[in-house]
Coordinates of C-alpha atoms and ligand atoms in Angstrom, one line a residue:
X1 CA -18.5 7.1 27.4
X2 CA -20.7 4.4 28.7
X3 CA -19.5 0.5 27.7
X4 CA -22.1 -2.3 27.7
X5 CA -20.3 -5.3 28.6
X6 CA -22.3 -8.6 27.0
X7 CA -21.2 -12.0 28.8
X8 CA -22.2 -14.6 26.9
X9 CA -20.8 -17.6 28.1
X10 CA -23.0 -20.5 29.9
X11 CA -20.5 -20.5 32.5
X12 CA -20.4 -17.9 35.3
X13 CA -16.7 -19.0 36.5
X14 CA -14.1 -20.1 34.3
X15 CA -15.4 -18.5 31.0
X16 CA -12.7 -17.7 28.6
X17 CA -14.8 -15.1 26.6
X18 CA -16.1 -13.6 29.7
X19 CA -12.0 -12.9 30.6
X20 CA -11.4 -11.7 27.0
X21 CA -14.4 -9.5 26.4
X22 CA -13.5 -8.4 30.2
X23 CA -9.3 -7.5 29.0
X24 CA -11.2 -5.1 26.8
X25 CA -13.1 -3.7 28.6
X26 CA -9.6 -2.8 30.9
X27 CA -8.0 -1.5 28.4
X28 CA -11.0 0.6 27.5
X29 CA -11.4 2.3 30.6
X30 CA -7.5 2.7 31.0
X31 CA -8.1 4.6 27.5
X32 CA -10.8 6.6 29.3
X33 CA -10.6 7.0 32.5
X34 CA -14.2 8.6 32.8
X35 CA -16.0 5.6 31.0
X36 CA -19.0 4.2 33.3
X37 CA -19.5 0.1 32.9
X38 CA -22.8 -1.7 32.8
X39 CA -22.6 -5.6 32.8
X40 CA -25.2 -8.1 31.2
X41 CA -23.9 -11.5 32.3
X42 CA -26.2 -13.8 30.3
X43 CA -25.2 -16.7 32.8
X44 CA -26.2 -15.0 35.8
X45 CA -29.0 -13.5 34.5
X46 CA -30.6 -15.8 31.5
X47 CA -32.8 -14.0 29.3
X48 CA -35.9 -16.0 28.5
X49 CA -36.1 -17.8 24.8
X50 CA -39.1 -15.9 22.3
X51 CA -41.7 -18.5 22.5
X52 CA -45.2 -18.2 21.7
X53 CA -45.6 -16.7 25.3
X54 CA -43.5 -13.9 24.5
X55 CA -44.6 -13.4 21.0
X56 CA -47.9 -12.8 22.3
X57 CA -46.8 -10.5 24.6
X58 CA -44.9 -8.3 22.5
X59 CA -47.5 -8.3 19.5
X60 CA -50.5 -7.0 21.7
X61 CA -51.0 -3.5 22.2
X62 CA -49.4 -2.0 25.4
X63 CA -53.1 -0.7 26.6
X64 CA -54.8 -4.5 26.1
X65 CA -51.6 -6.1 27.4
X66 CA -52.2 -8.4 30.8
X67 CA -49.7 -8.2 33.9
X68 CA -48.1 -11.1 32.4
X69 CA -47.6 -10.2 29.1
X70 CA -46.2 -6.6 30.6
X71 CA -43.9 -8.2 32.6
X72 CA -42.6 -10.6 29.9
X73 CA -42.4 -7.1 27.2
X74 CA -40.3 -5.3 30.3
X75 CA -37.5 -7.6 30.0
X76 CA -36.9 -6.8 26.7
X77 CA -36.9 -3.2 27.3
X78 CA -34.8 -3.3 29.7
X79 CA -32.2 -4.8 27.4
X80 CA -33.0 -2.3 24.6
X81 CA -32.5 0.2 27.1
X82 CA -29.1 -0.6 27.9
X83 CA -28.1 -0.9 24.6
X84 CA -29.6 2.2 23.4
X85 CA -27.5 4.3 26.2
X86 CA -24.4 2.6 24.9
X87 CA -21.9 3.9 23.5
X88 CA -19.4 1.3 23.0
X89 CA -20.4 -2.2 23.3
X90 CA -18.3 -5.2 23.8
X91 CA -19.3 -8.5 23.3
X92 CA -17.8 -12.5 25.0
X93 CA -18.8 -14.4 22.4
X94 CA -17.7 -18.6 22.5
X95 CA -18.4 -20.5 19.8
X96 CA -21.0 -23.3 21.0
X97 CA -21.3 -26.2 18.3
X98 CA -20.2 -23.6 15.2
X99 CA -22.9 -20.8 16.2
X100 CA -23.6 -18.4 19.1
X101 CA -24.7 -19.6 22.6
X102 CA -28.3 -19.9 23.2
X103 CA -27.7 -17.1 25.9
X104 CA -26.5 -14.4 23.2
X105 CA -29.0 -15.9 20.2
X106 CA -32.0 -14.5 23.6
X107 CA -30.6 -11.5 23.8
X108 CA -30.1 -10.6 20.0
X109 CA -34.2 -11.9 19.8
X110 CA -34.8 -9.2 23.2
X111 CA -32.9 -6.4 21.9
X112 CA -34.4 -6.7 17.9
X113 CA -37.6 -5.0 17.9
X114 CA -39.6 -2.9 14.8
X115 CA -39.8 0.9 14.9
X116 CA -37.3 0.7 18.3
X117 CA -33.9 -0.9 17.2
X118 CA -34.7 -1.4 13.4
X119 CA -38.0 0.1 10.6
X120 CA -38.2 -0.3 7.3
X121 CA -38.6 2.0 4.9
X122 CA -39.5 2.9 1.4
X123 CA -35.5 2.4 0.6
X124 CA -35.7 -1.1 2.9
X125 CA -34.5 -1.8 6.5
X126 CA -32.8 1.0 8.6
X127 CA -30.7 0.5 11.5
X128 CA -31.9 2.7 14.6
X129 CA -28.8 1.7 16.9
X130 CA -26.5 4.2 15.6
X131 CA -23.1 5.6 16.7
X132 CA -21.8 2.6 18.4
X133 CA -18.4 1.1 18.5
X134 CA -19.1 -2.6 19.1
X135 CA -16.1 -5.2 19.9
X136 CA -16.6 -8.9 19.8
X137 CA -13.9 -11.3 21.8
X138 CA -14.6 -14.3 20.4
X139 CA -13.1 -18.0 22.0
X140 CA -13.2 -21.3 19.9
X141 CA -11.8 -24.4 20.9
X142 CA -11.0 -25.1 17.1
X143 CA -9.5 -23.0 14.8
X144 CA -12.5 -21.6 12.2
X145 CA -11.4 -18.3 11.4
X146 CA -12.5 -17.4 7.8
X147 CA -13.8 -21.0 7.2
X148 CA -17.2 -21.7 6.2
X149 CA -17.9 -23.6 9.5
X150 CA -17.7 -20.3 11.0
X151 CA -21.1 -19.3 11.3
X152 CA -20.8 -16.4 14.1
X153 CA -19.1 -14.0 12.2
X154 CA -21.2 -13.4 8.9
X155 CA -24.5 -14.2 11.4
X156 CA -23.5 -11.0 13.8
X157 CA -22.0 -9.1 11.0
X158 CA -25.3 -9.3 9.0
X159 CA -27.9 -8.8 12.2
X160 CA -25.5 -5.9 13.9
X161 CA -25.6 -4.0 10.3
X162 CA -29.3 -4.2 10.1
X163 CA -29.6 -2.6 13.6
X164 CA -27.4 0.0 12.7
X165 CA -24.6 -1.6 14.3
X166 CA -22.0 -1.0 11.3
X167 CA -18.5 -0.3 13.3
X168 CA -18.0 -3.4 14.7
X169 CA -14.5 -5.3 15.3
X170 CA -13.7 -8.6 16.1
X171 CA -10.9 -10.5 18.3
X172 CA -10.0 -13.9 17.9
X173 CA -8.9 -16.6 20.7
X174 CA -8.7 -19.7 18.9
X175 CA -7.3 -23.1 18.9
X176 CA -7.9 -22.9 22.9
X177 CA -8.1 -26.4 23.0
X178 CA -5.8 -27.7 21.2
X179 CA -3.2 -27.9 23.9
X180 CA -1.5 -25.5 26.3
X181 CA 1.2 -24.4 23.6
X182 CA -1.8 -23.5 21.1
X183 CA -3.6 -21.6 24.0
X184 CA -1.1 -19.7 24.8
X185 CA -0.5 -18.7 21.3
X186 CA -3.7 -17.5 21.3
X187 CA -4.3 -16.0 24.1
X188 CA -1.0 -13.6 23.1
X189 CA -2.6 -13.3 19.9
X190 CA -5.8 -12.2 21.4
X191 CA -4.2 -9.4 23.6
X192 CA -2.6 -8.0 20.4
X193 CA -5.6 -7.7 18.5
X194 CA -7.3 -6.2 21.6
X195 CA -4.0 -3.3 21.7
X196 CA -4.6 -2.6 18.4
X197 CA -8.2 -2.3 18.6
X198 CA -8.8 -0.2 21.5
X199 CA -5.7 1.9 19.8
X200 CA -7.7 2.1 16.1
Ligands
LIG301 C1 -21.1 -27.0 24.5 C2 -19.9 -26.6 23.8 C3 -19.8 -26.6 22.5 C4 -18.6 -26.2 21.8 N1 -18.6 -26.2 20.5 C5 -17.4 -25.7 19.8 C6 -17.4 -25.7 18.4 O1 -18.3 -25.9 17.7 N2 -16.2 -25.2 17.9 C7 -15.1 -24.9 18.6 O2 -14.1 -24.5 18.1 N3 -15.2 -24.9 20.0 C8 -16.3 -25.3 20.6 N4 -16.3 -25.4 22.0 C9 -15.2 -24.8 22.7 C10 -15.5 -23.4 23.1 O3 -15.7 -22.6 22.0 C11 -14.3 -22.8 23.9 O4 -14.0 -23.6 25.0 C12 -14.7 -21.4 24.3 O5 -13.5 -20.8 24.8 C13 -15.7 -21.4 25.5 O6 -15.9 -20.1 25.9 P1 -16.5 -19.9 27.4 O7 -15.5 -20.4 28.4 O8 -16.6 -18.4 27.5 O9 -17.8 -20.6 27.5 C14 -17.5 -25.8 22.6 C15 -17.6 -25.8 24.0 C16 -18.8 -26.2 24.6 C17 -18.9 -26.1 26.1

């Protein structure tokens, strides 16, 4: 089994949905012992945004592309790579003014690509990430859970199924900052959900 671990956070130190999407990932590999880890920390590492640059890159034919625009497409591959040679992914997701961080919105833009991650077809789009289990810690300051101000959960729902991303579970921590009691809640909550999960 390989795991993709996806950090998502701004922060480096201190993230809460790095720690949660990391408590998974424990309680993954203590499920199977043999599991090998790759980590994409998006705070470390920030994937650049799809401007014009890298539209241009990736829309020009490999043999006419420049040093530059290779260079730019490579990144992206190399984050298509890794999630092609997944087979369980799991996801720190915090919620960043009611969507996803700019850092995860870059890599969802790298790793979405026609004819490699998704085609379409007579019948209409086809997924071509298939056979993954994908997990999603999520952390929210607030409390948005099945609200309509949450947008992260229909948005990675909708783009994962249209990869071919269709078994995908997701953990809540929320109400982190609504005082220490409410955190604490939460974060119990969240290592339930996460038991019960790696258990399903
Ligand atoms: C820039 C910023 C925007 C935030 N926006 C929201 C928000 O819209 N709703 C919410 O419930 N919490 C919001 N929060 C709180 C975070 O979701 C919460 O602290 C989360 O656990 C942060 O995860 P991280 O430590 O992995 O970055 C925001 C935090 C920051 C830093």
């Amino acid at each position: 089994m390989n795991i993709l671990q996806i950090n998502s956070s701004a922060k480096s130190e201190g993230s809460q949905s790095t720690r949660l999407a990391s408590k998974l990932v424990e309680r993954l590999r203590e499920a199977n012992p043999k599991a090998t880890l790759t980590v994409r920390d998006l705070s470390r590492n920030p994937h650049p945004v799809m401007d014009e640059a890298a539209l241009q890159a990736l829309f020009t034919p490999a043999a006419q592309r420049t040093a530059e625009h290779s260079a730019r497409v490579a990144l992206d591959d190399a984050l298509i790579a890794e999630i092609q040679a997944a087979d369980v992914v799991v996801l720190g997701v915090p919620m960043y003014n009611f969507g996803v961080s700019a850092q995860l919105k870059n890599w969802i833009d790298a790793i979405t690509r026609a004819q490699v991650t998704f085609r379409y077809t007579a019948n209409g789009p086809e997924g071509l990430l298939k056979g993954k289990k994908v997990y999603v810690a999520l952390t929210r300051g607030g409390m948005y859970r099945n609200t309509p101000a949450d947008t992260q959960v229909p948005y990675l729902k909708t783009i994962f199924t249209f990869l071919g991303l269709t078994d995908v579970q997701f953990v809540y921590a929320e109400g982190l900052a609504m005082g220490p009691e409410a955190e604490h809640k939460a974060l119990a909550s969240a290592d339930e959900q996460i038991q019960e999960a790696v258990a399903a």
